[in-house]
């Protein structure tokens, strides 16, 4: 399929098959996002959990930097049951884009958001009665029943009610609120990548809550616990639903290690261009200050991409003509790379790959983030909106 879709806020356009491109302004830099690969990742990961286990795709943080709406449109065509986001504005954006799938919020709301949650049919996470009060009021006014998911804290100590409170809390909700349906209880792991012992203890704790609720006839339809690591490493934590985030995008859940399923790959290529070729004479500076002073005559390329595009000052290498070259200085809108070792002929406006493959070489987010001491999911989200996203199918 030969189709390119551009989407970003500056160009304010073009999503999936549903809209046409209004302003396809050419840019110097771009992010290419391979939706065919996304589909392959989804199918591989979906098949790791039983067909009767529901699948929530977690799209918080602008779908881990991949673009909330285009990714959601793709998921509408996959065997995905639910979308998970964190902010009401993310859920609202999805509804405004015409997404009809169930949407869950994975973090608490404030009381003033309750009417909007009801209006847009969003399923909130709950860990306090004050919010249920607000939801009951809003859903009574709207004459609707609203689903909620109650979070149980089994050790992360972020959100959630305590395990020993669960039975009483859920009984109270049943008894006092007629417009609230507890669809699920869930928990979240504290360190599943590196602490299996504690994770197993969390699973045991959650199991005990489930058993107590069953005994009291209070168990909701669904229990869920697993994120990416749970999906891959703890099949016993799949329960009735999984919540899959980072690995859908072909990114490692466990920093510094490679253990993605066969065939699951990243979707993103971040590309810039050589805007100028030049020579820095021995003894002269390359860029501001004395960060780089040439020891010998040094042929360089100026890349039109800098930290205002989201590529930080610590960036180490980029690919030109399929070879790794070193970044020697940085600006807000550009960087200088040393091309003295490059045997290949290069020209101005040639493509430069910052993340992804070029020829036989490739630079992964994983590798780049190791150099800059950051996390992959954090770094991708730093790529700013002035870098247009080009979505394509192979
Ligand atoms: C972010 C998040 C997930 C997804 O986590 P990944 O490790 O990216 O799969 C699942 N559940 C909750 C509560 C989250 O906040």
mmCIF file of C-alpha atoms and ligand atoms in Angstrom:
data_model
loop_
_atom_site.group_PDB
_atom_site.id
_atom_site.type_symbol
_atom_site.label_atom_id
_atom_site.label_comp_id
_atom_site.label_asym_id
_atom_site.label_seq_id
_atom_site.Cartn_x
_atom_site.Cartn_y
_atom_site.Cartn_z
ATOM 1 C CA UNK A 1 0.000 0.000 0.000
ATOM 2 C CA UNK A 2 1.529 3.285 -1.014
ATOM 3 C CA UNK A 3 -0.024 5.921 1.117
ATOM 4 C CA UNK A 4 1.398 8.675 3.241
ATOM 5 C CA UNK A 5 -0.515 10.421 5.924
ATOM 6 C CA UNK A 6 0.767 13.502 7.627
ATOM 7 C CA UNK A 7 -0.411 14.518 11.026
ATOM 8 C CA UNK A 8 0.708 17.137 13.405
ATOM 9 C CA UNK A 9 -0.681 20.154 15.129
ATOM 10 C CA UNK A 10 1.224 22.746 13.148
ATOM 11 C CA UNK A 11 -0.078 21.340 9.916
ATOM 12 C CA UNK A 12 -3.266 20.495 11.805
ATOM 13 C CA UNK A 13 -4.321 17.697 9.549
ATOM 14 C CA UNK A 14 -4.865 14.453 8.182
ATOM 15 C CA UNK A 15 -5.579 11.408 10.051
ATOM 16 C CA UNK A 16 -6.071 7.887 8.907
ATOM 17 C CA UNK A 17 -8.493 7.371 6.102
ATOM 18 C CA UNK A 18 -10.964 9.750 7.607
ATOM 19 C CA UNK A 19 -9.637 13.123 6.681
ATOM 20 C CA UNK A 20 -7.771 14.581 3.798
ATOM 21 C CA UNK A 21 -4.575 16.485 3.942
ATOM 22 C CA UNK A 22 -5.194 20.194 4.194
ATOM 23 C CA UNK A 23 -1.752 21.698 4.529
ATOM 24 C CA UNK A 24 0.998 19.301 3.499
ATOM 25 C CA UNK A 25 3.772 21.811 4.129
ATOM 26 C CA UNK A 26 7.160 20.294 3.339
ATOM 27 C CA UNK A 27 9.533 20.357 6.292
ATOM 28 C CA UNK A 28 13.236 19.857 6.802
ATOM 29 C CA UNK A 29 12.806 17.105 9.377
ATOM 30 C CA UNK A 30 10.249 14.392 9.836
ATOM 31 C CA UNK A 31 9.235 11.401 11.855
ATOM 32 C CA UNK A 32 8.115 8.441 9.789
ATOM 33 C CA UNK A 33 5.744 6.106 11.585
ATOM 34 C CA UNK A 34 5.181 2.682 10.104
ATOM 35 C CA UNK A 35 1.584 1.665 10.726
ATOM 36 C CA UNK A 36 2.049 -1.726 9.055
ATOM 37 C CA UNK A 37 4.666 -2.506 11.684
ATOM 38 C CA UNK A 38 2.313 -1.285 14.384
ATOM 39 C CA UNK A 39 -0.298 -3.713 13.111
ATOM 40 C CA UNK A 40 2.227 -6.558 13.138
ATOM 41 C CA UNK A 41 3.313 -5.687 16.696
ATOM 42 C CA UNK A 42 -0.299 -5.600 17.814
ATOM 43 C CA UNK A 43 -1.123 -8.993 16.315
ATOM 44 C CA UNK A 44 1.969 -10.674 17.761
ATOM 45 C CA UNK A 45 1.306 -9.296 21.247
ATOM 46 C CA UNK A 46 -2.447 -9.907 21.085
ATOM 47 C CA UNK A 47 -1.668 -13.571 20.432
ATOM 48 C CA UNK A 48 0.389 -13.787 23.625
ATOM 49 C CA UNK A 49 -2.795 -13.484 25.660
ATOM 50 C CA UNK A 50 -5.810 -15.766 25.440
ATOM 51 C CA UNK A 51 -8.564 -14.631 23.060
ATOM 52 C CA UNK A 52 -11.050 -14.333 25.921
ATOM 53 C CA UNK A 53 -8.721 -11.975 27.802
ATOM 54 C CA UNK A 54 -9.633 -8.398 26.920
ATOM 55 C CA UNK A 55 -6.915 -6.214 25.470
ATOM 56 C CA UNK A 56 -6.482 -2.593 26.495
ATOM 57 C CA UNK A 57 -4.020 -0.560 24.440
ATOM 58 C CA UNK A 58 -2.528 2.165 26.627
ATOM 59 C CA UNK A 59 -2.116 5.377 24.618
ATOM 60 C CA UNK A 60 -1.093 7.850 27.283
ATOM 61 C CA UNK A 61 1.546 10.492 26.529
ATOM 62 C CA UNK A 62 0.342 10.935 22.949
ATOM 63 C CA UNK A 63 0.554 7.177 22.395
ATOM 64 C CA UNK A 64 4.085 7.138 23.790
ATOM 65 C CA UNK A 65 4.939 9.929 21.367
ATOM 66 C CA UNK A 66 3.528 8.165 18.296
ATOM 67 C CA UNK A 67 0.375 10.280 17.932
ATOM 68 C CA UNK A 68 -2.800 9.551 19.871
ATOM 69 C CA UNK A 69 -5.367 9.779 17.103
ATOM 70 C CA UNK A 70 -3.656 7.988 14.212
ATOM 71 C CA UNK A 71 -2.702 5.126 16.526
ATOM 72 C CA UNK A 72 -6.252 4.940 17.900
ATOM 73 C CA UNK A 73 -7.653 4.785 14.356
ATOM 74 C CA UNK A 74 -5.323 1.908 13.641
ATOM 75 C CA UNK A 75 -6.436 0.109 16.805
ATOM 76 C CA UNK A 76 -10.084 0.430 15.782
ATOM 77 C CA UNK A 77 -9.191 -1.957 12.959
ATOM 78 C CA UNK A 78 -7.407 -4.412 15.280
ATOM 79 C CA UNK A 79 -8.731 -6.851 17.868
ATOM 80 C CA UNK A 80 -8.364 -4.246 20.570
ATOM 81 C CA UNK A 81 -11.140 -3.977 23.138
ATOM 82 C CA UNK A 82 -10.367 -0.863 25.141
ATOM 83 C CA UNK A 83 -8.161 2.222 24.986
ATOM 84 C CA UNK A 84 -6.434 3.420 28.133
ATOM 85 C CA UNK A 85 -5.299 7.010 28.678
ATOM 86 C CA UNK A 86 -4.468 9.062 31.740
ATOM 87 C CA UNK A 87 -5.880 12.563 31.308
ATOM 88 C CA UNK A 88 -9.449 13.462 30.583
ATOM 89 C CA UNK A 89 -8.214 15.682 27.759
ATOM 90 C CA UNK A 90 -6.707 12.624 26.065
ATOM 91 C CA UNK A 91 -9.997 10.750 26.353
ATOM 92 C CA UNK A 92 -11.898 13.787 25.145
ATOM 93 C CA UNK A 93 -9.575 14.130 22.129
ATOM 94 C CA UNK A 94 -10.301 10.518 21.205
ATOM 95 C CA UNK A 95 -14.067 11.010 21.468
ATOM 96 C CA UNK A 96 -13.874 14.220 19.439
ATOM 97 C CA UNK A 97 -11.973 12.253 16.776
ATOM 98 C CA UNK A 98 -14.930 9.878 16.568
ATOM 99 C CA UNK A 99 -13.505 6.957 18.534
ATOM 100 C CA UNK A 100 -16.382 4.831 19.877
ATOM 101 C CA UNK A 101 -14.330 2.173 21.689
ATOM 102 C CA UNK A 102 -14.492 2.013 25.480
ATOM 103 C CA UNK A 103 -11.956 4.400 26.996
ATOM 104 C CA UNK A 104 -10.482 4.060 30.475
ATOM 105 C CA UNK A 105 -8.691 6.651 32.538
ATOM 106 C CA UNK A 106 -5.781 5.130 34.438
ATOM 107 C CA UNK A 107 -5.306 7.980 36.906
ATOM 108 C CA UNK A 108 -7.667 9.803 39.259
ATOM 109 C CA UNK A 109 -9.999 12.583 38.192
ATOM 110 C CA UNK A 110 -10.989 15.660 40.193
ATOM 111 C CA UNK A 111 -14.680 16.107 41.136
ATOM 112 C CA UNK A 112 -15.335 18.856 38.566
ATOM 113 C CA UNK A 113 -14.451 16.405 35.788
ATOM 114 C CA UNK A 114 -17.234 13.972 36.720
ATOM 115 C CA UNK A 115 -19.953 15.454 34.435
ATOM 116 C CA UNK A 116 -17.556 15.279 31.473
ATOM 117 C CA UNK A 117 -16.583 11.719 32.232
ATOM 118 C CA UNK A 118 -20.279 10.832 32.212
ATOM 119 C CA UNK A 119 -21.070 12.869 29.116
ATOM 120 C CA UNK A 120 -18.275 11.303 27.072
ATOM 121 C CA UNK A 121 -18.743 7.769 28.378
ATOM 122 C CA UNK A 122 -15.304 7.448 29.881
ATOM 123 C CA UNK A 123 -14.541 4.791 32.474
ATOM 124 C CA UNK A 124 -12.606 6.370 35.343
ATOM 125 C CA UNK A 125 -10.215 4.823 37.816
ATOM 126 C CA UNK A 126 -11.553 5.181 41.332
ATOM 127 C CA UNK A 127 -9.859 5.091 44.704
ATOM 128 C CA UNK A 128 -12.010 7.432 46.758
ATOM 129 C CA UNK A 129 -15.649 7.872 47.574
ATOM 130 C CA UNK A 130 -15.658 11.615 46.995
ATOM 131 C CA UNK A 131 -15.297 10.989 43.263
ATOM 132 C CA UNK A 132 -18.037 8.374 43.309
ATOM 133 C CA UNK A 133 -20.326 10.984 44.892
ATOM 134 C CA UNK A 134 -19.608 13.380 42.049
ATOM 135 C CA UNK A 135 -20.089 10.659 39.437
ATOM 136 C CA UNK A 136 -23.353 9.487 41.005
ATOM 137 C CA UNK A 137 -24.677 13.028 40.892
ATOM 138 C CA UNK A 138 -23.617 13.524 37.259
ATOM 139 C CA UNK A 139 -24.897 10.149 36.071
ATOM 140 C CA UNK A 140 -28.205 10.594 37.884
ATOM 141 C CA UNK A 141 -28.659 13.931 36.137
ATOM 142 C CA UNK A 142 -27.763 12.383 32.800
ATOM 143 C CA UNK A 143 -29.912 9.316 33.521
ATOM 144 C CA UNK A 144 -27.017 6.982 32.797
ATOM 145 C CA UNK A 145 -25.200 4.157 34.528
ATOM 146 C CA UNK A 146 -21.455 4.768 34.610
ATOM 147 C CA UNK A 147 -18.780 2.049 34.754
ATOM 148 C CA UNK A 148 -15.856 2.470 37.104
ATOM 149 C CA UNK A 149 -12.660 0.499 37.731
ATOM 150 C CA UNK A 150 -11.497 0.401 41.318
ATOM 151 C CA UNK A 151 -7.774 0.389 41.877
ATOM 152 C CA UNK A 152 -6.168 -1.690 44.599
ATOM 153 C CA UNK A 153 -2.749 -0.679 45.900
ATOM 154 C CA UNK A 154 -0.656 -3.828 46.216
ATOM 155 C CA UNK A 155 2.726 -2.151 46.658
ATOM 156 C CA UNK A 156 3.382 0.678 44.186
ATOM 157 C CA UNK A 157 2.005 3.147 46.742
ATOM 158 C CA UNK A 158 0.841 5.609 44.140
ATOM 159 C CA UNK A 159 -2.930 5.320 43.740
ATOM 160 C CA UNK A 160 -5.466 2.762 44.922
ATOM 161 C CA UNK A 161 -7.329 1.692 48.028
ATOM 162 C CA UNK A 162 -5.627 -0.671 50.435
ATOM 163 C CA UNK A 163 -6.323 -4.387 49.880
ATOM 164 C CA UNK A 164 -7.951 -4.755 53.282
ATOM 165 C CA UNK A 165 -10.408 -1.944 52.478
ATOM 166 C CA UNK A 166 -11.623 -3.528 49.231
ATOM 167 C CA UNK A 167 -14.569 -5.597 50.493
ATOM 168 C CA UNK A 168 -16.102 -2.797 52.566
ATOM 169 C CA UNK A 169 -15.459 -0.163 49.909
ATOM 170 C CA UNK A 170 -17.082 -2.195 47.156
ATOM 171 C CA UNK A 171 -20.004 -3.206 49.373
ATOM 172 C CA UNK A 172 -20.656 0.443 50.178
ATOM 173 C CA UNK A 173 -20.634 1.407 46.499
ATOM 174 C CA UNK A 174 -23.165 -1.342 45.778
ATOM 175 C CA UNK A 175 -25.403 -0.280 48.611
ATOM 176 C CA UNK A 176 -25.247 3.505 48.264
ATOM 177 C CA UNK A 177 -24.898 4.307 44.572
ATOM 178 C CA UNK A 178 -27.523 3.272 42.045
ATOM 179 C CA UNK A 179 -25.918 4.837 38.949
ATOM 180 C CA UNK A 180 -22.463 3.339 39.402
ATOM 181 C CA UNK A 181 -21.429 -0.041 38.033
ATOM 182 C CA UNK A 182 -18.140 -1.479 39.272
ATOM 183 C CA UNK A 183 -16.931 -3.151 36.115
ATOM 184 C CA UNK A 184 -13.462 -4.071 37.339
ATOM 185 C CA UNK A 185 -10.861 -4.058 40.039
ATOM 186 C CA UNK A 186 -7.227 -3.693 39.137
ATOM 187 C CA UNK A 187 -3.716 -3.231 40.393
ATOM 188 C CA UNK A 188 -0.348 -2.166 39.005
ATOM 189 C CA UNK A 189 3.075 -3.736 39.537
ATOM 190 C CA UNK A 190 5.899 -1.965 41.289
ATOM 191 C CA UNK A 191 9.017 -3.495 39.704
ATOM 192 C CA UNK A 192 8.019 -6.431 37.501
ATOM 193 C CA UNK A 193 11.136 -6.178 35.297
ATOM 194 C CA UNK A 194 13.639 -6.641 38.082
ATOM 195 C CA UNK A 195 11.834 -7.921 41.156
ATOM 196 C CA UNK A 196 9.887 -11.115 40.403
ATOM 197 C CA UNK A 197 9.649 -11.974 44.084
ATOM 198 C CA UNK A 198 7.817 -8.782 44.978
ATOM 199 C CA UNK A 199 5.701 -8.993 41.809
ATOM 200 C CA UNK A 200 4.569 -12.501 42.766
ATOM 201 C CA UNK A 201 3.692 -11.178 46.192
ATOM 202 C CA UNK A 202 1.595 -8.447 44.565
ATOM 203 C CA UNK A 203 -0.181 -11.063 42.445
ATOM 204 C CA UNK A 204 -0.858 -13.105 45.594
ATOM 205 C CA UNK A 205 -2.200 -10.066 47.389
ATOM 206 C CA UNK A 206 -4.485 -9.245 44.444
ATOM 207 C CA UNK A 207 -5.648 -12.885 44.285
ATOM 208 C CA UNK A 208 -6.593 -12.686 47.950
ATOM 209 C CA UNK A 209 -8.700 -9.589 47.307
ATOM 210 C CA UNK A 210 -10.415 -11.383 44.411
ATOM 211 C CA UNK A 211 -11.125 -14.433 46.583
ATOM 212 C CA UNK A 212 -12.558 -12.353 49.395
ATOM 213 C CA UNK A 213 -14.799 -10.476 46.972
ATOM 214 C CA UNK A 214 -15.941 -13.730 45.385
ATOM 215 C CA UNK A 215 -16.792 -15.135 48.795
ATOM 216 C CA UNK A 216 -18.948 -12.084 49.500
ATOM 217 C CA UNK A 217 -20.487 -12.229 46.036
ATOM 218 C CA UNK A 218 -19.058 -8.806 45.307
ATOM 219 C CA UNK A 219 -16.497 -9.628 42.628
ATOM 220 C CA UNK A 220 -16.856 -7.409 39.536
ATOM 221 C CA UNK A 221 -16.775 -8.922 36.055
ATOM 222 C CA UNK A 222 -13.151 -8.043 35.355
ATOM 223 C CA UNK A 223 -9.796 -8.130 37.150
ATOM 224 C CA UNK A 224 -6.656 -6.737 35.545
ATOM 225 C CA UNK A 225 -3.036 -6.193 36.506
ATOM 226 C CA UNK A 226 -0.561 -6.717 33.671
ATOM 227 C CA UNK A 227 1.180 -3.990 31.675
ATOM 228 C CA UNK A 228 3.811 -4.836 29.070
ATOM 229 C CA UNK A 229 6.060 -6.717 31.474
ATOM 230 C CA UNK A 230 3.149 -8.632 32.992
ATOM 231 C CA UNK A 231 2.058 -9.671 29.503
ATOM 232 C CA UNK A 232 5.509 -11.006 28.635
ATOM 233 C CA UNK A 233 6.771 -12.342 31.951
ATOM 234 C CA UNK A 234 3.805 -13.168 34.200
ATOM 235 C CA UNK A 235 1.076 -15.069 32.321
ATOM 236 C CA UNK A 236 -0.620 -15.706 35.669
ATOM 237 C CA UNK A 237 -1.248 -11.951 35.867
ATOM 238 C CA UNK A 238 -3.325 -11.732 32.688
ATOM 239 C CA UNK A 239 -6.630 -12.298 34.544
ATOM 240 C CA UNK A 240 -9.539 -10.983 32.409
ATOM 241 C CA UNK A 241 -7.729 -8.102 30.756
ATOM 242 C CA UNK A 242 -4.234 -6.761 30.051
ATOM 243 C CA UNK A 243 -3.111 -3.147 29.673
ATOM 244 C CA UNK A 244 -0.446 -2.927 27.004
ATOM 245 C CA UNK A 245 1.630 0.188 26.428
ATOM 246 C CA UNK A 246 5.255 0.457 25.428
ATOM 247 C CA UNK A 247 5.847 -2.894 23.699
ATOM 248 C CA UNK A 248 3.059 -2.183 21.200
ATOM 249 C CA UNK A 249 5.404 0.442 19.803
ATOM 250 C CA UNK A 250 8.252 -2.046 19.521
ATOM 251 C CA UNK A 251 10.139 -0.504 22.415
ATOM 252 C CA UNK A 252 11.790 -2.454 25.209
ATOM 253 C CA UNK A 253 9.933 -2.490 28.512
ATOM 254 C CA UNK A 254 13.087 -3.430 30.352
ATOM 255 C CA UNK A 255 15.727 -0.777 29.881
ATOM 256 C CA UNK A 256 19.062 -2.099 28.722
ATOM 257 C CA UNK A 257 17.770 -5.522 27.744
ATOM 258 C CA UNK A 258 16.466 -7.133 24.621
ATOM 259 C CA UNK A 259 13.488 -9.348 25.205
ATOM 260 C CA UNK A 260 10.740 -8.346 22.847
ATOM 261 C CA UNK A 261 8.897 -11.146 21.085
ATOM 262 C CA UNK A 262 10.215 -12.101 17.644
ATOM 263 C CA UNK A 263 8.944 -9.684 14.999
ATOM 264 C CA UNK A 264 8.009 -6.851 17.369
ATOM 265 C CA UNK A 265 9.902 -3.781 16.139
ATOM 266 C CA UNK A 266 9.950 0.005 16.544
ATOM 267 C CA UNK A 267 7.791 2.103 14.216
ATOM 268 C CA UNK A 268 9.684 5.348 14.216
ATOM 269 C CA UNK A 269 12.376 6.737 11.968
ATOM 270 C CA UNK A 270 13.479 10.252 12.867
ATOM 271 C CA UNK A 271 15.041 11.995 9.918
ATOM 272 C CA UNK A 272 16.774 15.296 9.304
ATOM 273 C CA UNK A 273 18.806 16.730 6.459
ATOM 274 C CA UNK A 274 22.239 18.092 5.775
ATOM 275 C CA UNK A 275 21.562 21.811 5.394
ATOM 276 C CA UNK A 276 25.152 22.769 4.749
ATOM 277 C CA UNK A 277 28.525 21.137 4.171
ATOM 278 C CA UNK A 278 31.565 22.956 5.463
ATOM 279 C CA UNK A 279 35.132 22.809 6.693
ATOM 280 C CA UNK A 280 36.376 23.906 10.082
ATOM 281 C CA UNK A 281 40.025 24.894 9.844
ATOM 282 C CA UNK A 282 42.522 23.647 12.424
ATOM 283 C CA UNK A 283 42.342 25.808 15.531
ATOM 284 C CA UNK A 284 38.907 27.216 14.744
ATOM 285 C CA UNK A 285 35.685 26.646 16.642
ATOM 286 C CA UNK A 286 32.693 24.610 15.529
ATOM 287 C CA UNK A 287 29.736 26.359 17.076
ATOM 288 C CA UNK A 288 29.420 28.523 20.188
ATOM 289 C CA UNK A 289 32.153 28.753 22.764
ATOM 290 C CA UNK A 290 35.028 26.345 23.016
ATOM 291 C CA UNK A 291 33.104 23.067 23.136
ATOM 292 C CA UNK A 292 34.663 22.099 19.807
ATOM 293 C CA UNK A 293 37.978 23.451 18.586
ATOM 294 C CA UNK A 294 39.264 21.637 15.487
ATOM 295 C CA UNK A 295 42.588 19.855 15.993
ATOM 296 C CA UNK A 296 42.955 19.476 12.234
ATOM 297 C CA UNK A 297 40.994 20.696 9.228
ATOM 298 C CA UNK A 298 37.640 19.017 9.765
ATOM 299 C CA UNK A 299 34.940 18.530 7.128
ATOM 300 C CA UNK A 300 31.543 18.895 8.778
ATOM 301 C CA UNK A 301 27.851 18.736 7.982
ATOM 302 C CA UNK A 302 25.299 21.011 9.606
ATOM 303 C CA UNK A 303 22.099 19.111 10.330
ATOM 304 C CA UNK A 304 18.926 21.167 10.529
ATOM 305 C CA UNK A 305 17.649 19.634 13.712
ATOM 306 C CA UNK A 306 18.317 20.657 17.284
ATOM 307 C CA UNK A 307 17.052 20.599 20.813
ATOM 308 C CA UNK A 308 13.987 22.677 19.971
ATOM 309 C CA UNK A 309 13.007 19.684 17.844
ATOM 310 C CA UNK A 310 13.514 17.463 20.873
ATOM 311 C CA UNK A 311 16.981 16.066 20.248
ATOM 312 C CA UNK A 312 19.007 16.889 23.308
ATOM 313 C CA UNK A 313 22.515 18.222 23.659
ATOM 314 C CA UNK A 314 23.966 14.881 24.661
ATOM 315 C CA UNK A 315 23.114 13.196 21.367
ATOM 316 C CA UNK A 316 26.155 11.237 20.278
ATOM 317 C CA UNK A 317 25.818 9.924 16.736
ATOM 318 C CA UNK A 318 23.633 10.139 13.647
ATOM 319 C CA UNK A 319 23.661 8.253 10.354
ATOM 320 C CA UNK A 320 24.796 9.802 7.087
ATOM 321 C CA UNK A 321 25.224 7.728 3.926
ATOM 322 C CA UNK A 322 24.556 4.628 6.011
ATOM 323 C CA UNK A 323 27.488 5.343 8.384
ATOM 324 C CA UNK A 324 27.713 6.540 11.958
ATOM 325 C CA UNK A 325 29.093 10.046 12.360
ATOM 326 C CA UNK A 326 29.748 11.950 15.599
ATOM 327 C CA UNK A 327 27.898 15.034 16.715
ATOM 328 C CA UNK A 328 30.420 17.658 17.786
ATOM 329 C CA UNK A 329 28.234 20.588 18.744
ATOM 330 C CA UNK A 330 24.586 21.460 19.272
ATOM 331 C CA UNK A 331 22.217 24.351 18.829
ATOM 332 C CA UNK A 332 18.572 24.940 19.383
ATOM 333 C CA UNK A 333 17.807 24.295 15.722
ATOM 334 C CA UNK A 334 20.804 22.455 14.349
ATOM 335 C CA UNK A 335 23.861 20.405 15.136
ATOM 336 C CA UNK A 336 27.304 19.981 13.664
ATOM 337 C CA UNK A 337 28.637 16.533 12.806
ATOM 338 C CA UNK A 338 32.160 15.526 11.960
ATOM 339 C CA UNK A 339 32.256 13.788 8.574
ATOM 340 C CA UNK A 340 36.029 13.515 8.213
ATOM 341 C CA UNK A 341 35.931 9.711 8.340
ATOM 342 C CA UNK A 342 33.166 9.429 5.776
ATOM 343 C CA UNK A 343 34.378 7.894 2.500
ATOM 344 C CA UNK A 344 30.994 8.222 0.791
ATOM 345 C CA UNK A 345 30.130 11.304 -1.218
ATOM 346 C CA UNK A 346 27.477 13.385 0.508
ATOM 347 C CA UNK A 347 25.540 16.369 -0.689
ATOM 348 C CA UNK A 348 23.622 19.199 0.854
ATOM 349 C CA UNK A 349 19.977 18.245 1.530
ATOM 350 C CA UNK A 350 20.897 14.566 1.857
ATOM 351 C CA UNK A 351 18.884 12.666 4.419
ATOM 352 C CA UNK A 352 20.275 12.091 7.913
ATOM 353 C CA UNK A 353 18.836 9.449 10.218
ATOM 354 C CA UNK A 354 18.764 10.330 13.901
ATOM 355 C CA UNK A 355 16.790 7.282 15.017
ATOM 356 C CA UNK A 356 16.207 4.270 12.793
ATOM 357 C CA UNK A 357 18.035 2.552 9.961
ATOM 358 C CA UNK A 358 19.966 3.807 7.001
ATOM 359 C CA UNK A 359 21.631 1.219 4.803
ATOM 360 C CA UNK A 360 23.000 -1.494 7.042
ATOM 361 C CA UNK A 361 23.393 0.724 10.106
ATOM 362 C CA UNK A 362 20.828 1.624 12.697
ATOM 363 C CA UNK A 363 20.504 3.663 15.867
ATOM 364 C CA UNK A 364 17.766 2.668 18.275
ATOM 365 C CA UNK A 365 16.011 4.805 20.885
ATOM 366 C CA UNK A 366 17.410 2.344 23.367
ATOM 367 C CA UNK A 367 20.996 3.109 22.359
ATOM 368 C CA UNK A 368 20.484 6.859 22.086
ATOM 369 C CA UNK A 369 18.806 7.026 25.475
ATOM 370 C CA UNK A 370 21.645 5.153 27.104
ATOM 371 C CA UNK A 371 24.037 7.903 25.988
ATOM 372 C CA UNK A 372 21.827 10.694 27.192
ATOM 373 C CA UNK A 373 20.843 8.959 30.438
ATOM 374 C CA UNK A 374 17.152 9.065 29.660
ATOM 375 C CA UNK A 375 14.310 6.609 29.151
ATOM 376 C CA UNK A 376 12.940 5.721 25.743
ATOM 377 C CA UNK A 377 9.326 6.616 26.475
ATOM 378 C CA UNK A 378 10.416 9.898 28.036
ATOM 379 C CA UNK A 379 12.668 10.834 25.142
ATOM 380 C CA UNK A 380 10.227 10.094 22.306
ATOM 381 C CA UNK A 381 7.758 12.471 23.861
ATOM 382 C CA UNK A 382 10.352 15.227 23.756
ATOM 383 C CA UNK A 383 10.254 15.301 19.959
ATOM 384 C CA UNK A 384 8.351 18.520 19.407
ATOM 385 C CA UNK A 385 5.394 19.273 17.226
ATOM 386 C CA UNK A 386 7.350 21.179 14.644
ATOM 387 C CA UNK A 387 8.703 17.843 13.438
ATOM 388 C CA UNK A 388 5.851 16.586 11.264
ATOM 389 C CA UNK A 389 4.786 13.001 11.524
ATOM 390 C CA UNK A 390 4.388 11.017 8.351
ATOM 391 C CA UNK A 391 2.302 7.912 8.797
ATOM 392 C CA UNK A 392 2.617 5.238 6.188
ATOM 393 C CA UNK A 393 1.774 1.665 5.334
ATOM 394 C CA UNK A 394 4.350 -0.487 3.621
HETATM 395 C C1 LIG B 1 1.267 3.199 31.678
HETATM 396 C C2 LIG B 1 0.435 2.170 32.303
HETATM 397 C C3 LIG B 1 0.317 0.902 31.714
HETATM 398 C C4 LIG B 1 1.097 0.480 30.493
HETATM 399 O O1 LIG B 1 2.406 0.226 30.866
HETATM 400 P P1 LIG B 1 3.490 -0.363 29.850
HETATM 401 O O2 LIG B 1 4.568 -0.871 30.709
HETATM 402 O O3 LIG B 1 3.910 0.770 28.990
HETATM 403 O O4 LIG B 1 2.818 -1.438 29.073
HETATM 404 C C5 LIG B 1 -0.529 -0.002 32.309
HETATM 405 N N1 LIG B 1 -1.214 0.317 33.428
HETATM 406 C C6 LIG B 1 -1.123 1.529 34.023
HETATM 407 C C7 LIG B 1 -1.893 1.807 35.244
HETATM 408 C C8 LIG B 1 -0.288 2.491 33.478
HETATM 409 O O5 LIG B 1 -0.185 3.686 34.070
#
